[in-house]
PDB file of C-alpha atoms in Angstrom:
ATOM      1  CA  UNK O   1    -213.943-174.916 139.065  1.00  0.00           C
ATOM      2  CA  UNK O   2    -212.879-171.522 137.775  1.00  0.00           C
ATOM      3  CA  UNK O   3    -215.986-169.955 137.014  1.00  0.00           C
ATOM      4  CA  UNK O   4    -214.916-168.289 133.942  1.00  0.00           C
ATOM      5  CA  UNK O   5    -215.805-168.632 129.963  1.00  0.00           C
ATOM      6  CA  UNK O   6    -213.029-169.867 127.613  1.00  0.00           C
ATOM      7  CA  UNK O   7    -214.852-168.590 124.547  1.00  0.00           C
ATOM      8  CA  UNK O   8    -215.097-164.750 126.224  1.00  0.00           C
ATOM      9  CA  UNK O   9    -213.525-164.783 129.337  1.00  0.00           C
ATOM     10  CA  UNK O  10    -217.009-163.974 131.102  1.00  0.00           C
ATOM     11  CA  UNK O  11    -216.285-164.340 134.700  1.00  0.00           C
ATOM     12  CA  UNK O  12    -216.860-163.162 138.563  1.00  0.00           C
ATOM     13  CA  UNK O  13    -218.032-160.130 138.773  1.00  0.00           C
ATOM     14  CA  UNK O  14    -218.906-157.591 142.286  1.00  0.00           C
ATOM     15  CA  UNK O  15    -221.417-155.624 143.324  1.00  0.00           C
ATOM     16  CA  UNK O  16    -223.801-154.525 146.398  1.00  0.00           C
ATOM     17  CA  UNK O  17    -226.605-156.581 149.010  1.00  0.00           C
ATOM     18  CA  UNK O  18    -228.996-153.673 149.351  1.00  0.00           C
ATOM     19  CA  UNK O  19    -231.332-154.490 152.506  1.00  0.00           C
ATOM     20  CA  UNK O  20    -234.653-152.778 153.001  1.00  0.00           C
ATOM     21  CA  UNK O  21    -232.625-150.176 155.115  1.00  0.00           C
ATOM     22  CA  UNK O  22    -230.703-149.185 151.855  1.00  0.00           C
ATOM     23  CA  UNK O  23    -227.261-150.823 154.518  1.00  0.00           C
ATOM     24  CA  UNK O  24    -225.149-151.939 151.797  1.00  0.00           C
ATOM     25  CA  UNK O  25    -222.852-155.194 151.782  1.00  0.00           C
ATOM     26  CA  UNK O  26    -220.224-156.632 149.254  1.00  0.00           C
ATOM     27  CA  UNK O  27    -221.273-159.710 147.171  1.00  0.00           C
ATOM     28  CA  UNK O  28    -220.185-161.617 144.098  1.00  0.00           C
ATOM     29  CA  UNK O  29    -222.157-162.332 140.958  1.00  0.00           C
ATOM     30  CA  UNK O  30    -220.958-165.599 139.191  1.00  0.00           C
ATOM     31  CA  UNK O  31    -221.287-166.420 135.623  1.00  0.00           C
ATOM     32  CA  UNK O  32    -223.206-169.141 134.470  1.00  0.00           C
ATOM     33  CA  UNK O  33    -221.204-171.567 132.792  1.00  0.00           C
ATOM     34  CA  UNK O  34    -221.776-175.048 131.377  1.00  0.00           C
ATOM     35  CA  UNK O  35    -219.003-177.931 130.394  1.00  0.00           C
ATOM     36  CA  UNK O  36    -219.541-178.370 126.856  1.00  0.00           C
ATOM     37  CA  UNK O  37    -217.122-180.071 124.181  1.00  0.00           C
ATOM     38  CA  UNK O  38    -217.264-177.532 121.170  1.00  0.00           C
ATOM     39  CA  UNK O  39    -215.604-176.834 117.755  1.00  0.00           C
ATOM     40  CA  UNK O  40    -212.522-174.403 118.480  1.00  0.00           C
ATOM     41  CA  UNK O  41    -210.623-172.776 116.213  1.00  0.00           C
ATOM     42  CA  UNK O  42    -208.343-175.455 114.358  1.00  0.00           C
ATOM     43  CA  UNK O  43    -211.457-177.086 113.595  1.00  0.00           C
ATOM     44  CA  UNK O  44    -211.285-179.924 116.372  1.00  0.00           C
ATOM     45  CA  UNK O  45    -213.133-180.637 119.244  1.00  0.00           C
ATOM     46  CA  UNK O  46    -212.449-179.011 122.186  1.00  0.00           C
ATOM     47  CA  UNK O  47    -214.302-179.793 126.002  1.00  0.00           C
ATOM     48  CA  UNK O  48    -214.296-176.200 128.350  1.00  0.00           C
ATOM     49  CA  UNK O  49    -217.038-174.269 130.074  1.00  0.00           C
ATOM     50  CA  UNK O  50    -218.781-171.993 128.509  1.00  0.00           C
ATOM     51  CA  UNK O  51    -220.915-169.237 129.824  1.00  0.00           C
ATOM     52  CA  UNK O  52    -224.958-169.806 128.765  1.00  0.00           C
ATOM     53  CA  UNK O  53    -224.455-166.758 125.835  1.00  0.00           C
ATOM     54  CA  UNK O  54    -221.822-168.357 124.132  1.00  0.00           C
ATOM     55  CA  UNK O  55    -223.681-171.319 124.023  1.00  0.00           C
ATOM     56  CA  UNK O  56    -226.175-169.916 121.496  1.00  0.00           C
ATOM     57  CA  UNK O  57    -223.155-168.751 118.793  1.00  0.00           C
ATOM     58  CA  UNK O  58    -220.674-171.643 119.746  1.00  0.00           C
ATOM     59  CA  UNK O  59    -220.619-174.865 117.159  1.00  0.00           C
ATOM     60  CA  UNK O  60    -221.368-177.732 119.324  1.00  0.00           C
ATOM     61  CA  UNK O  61    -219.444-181.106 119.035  1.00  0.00           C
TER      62      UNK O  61
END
């Protein structure tokens, strides 16, 4: 699974492990997203994931 929104494109993002020593290491944040079947554009049903903010404004099926 492609961790990545349909509805916004909301995806992997990077960043920094900061230890108590302030030594830093690379890491990967992931979005939260949920299979859902929604209302898309043409006005049918459509089954993706969406990321947990979308979720709130999306139509549900």
């Amino acid at each position: 699974m492609s961790r990545v929104c349909t509805v916004c494109g909301k995806g992997q993002t990077t960043g920094n492990n900061v230890s108590h020593s302030k030594r830093r290491t690379r890491r990967t944040f992931k979005a939260n997203v949920q299979k859902v079947t929604y209302v898309g554009n043409g006005g049918k049903p459509v089954t993706g994931y969406v990321c947990t903010r979308c979720l709130k404004s999306v139509e549900r099926a």
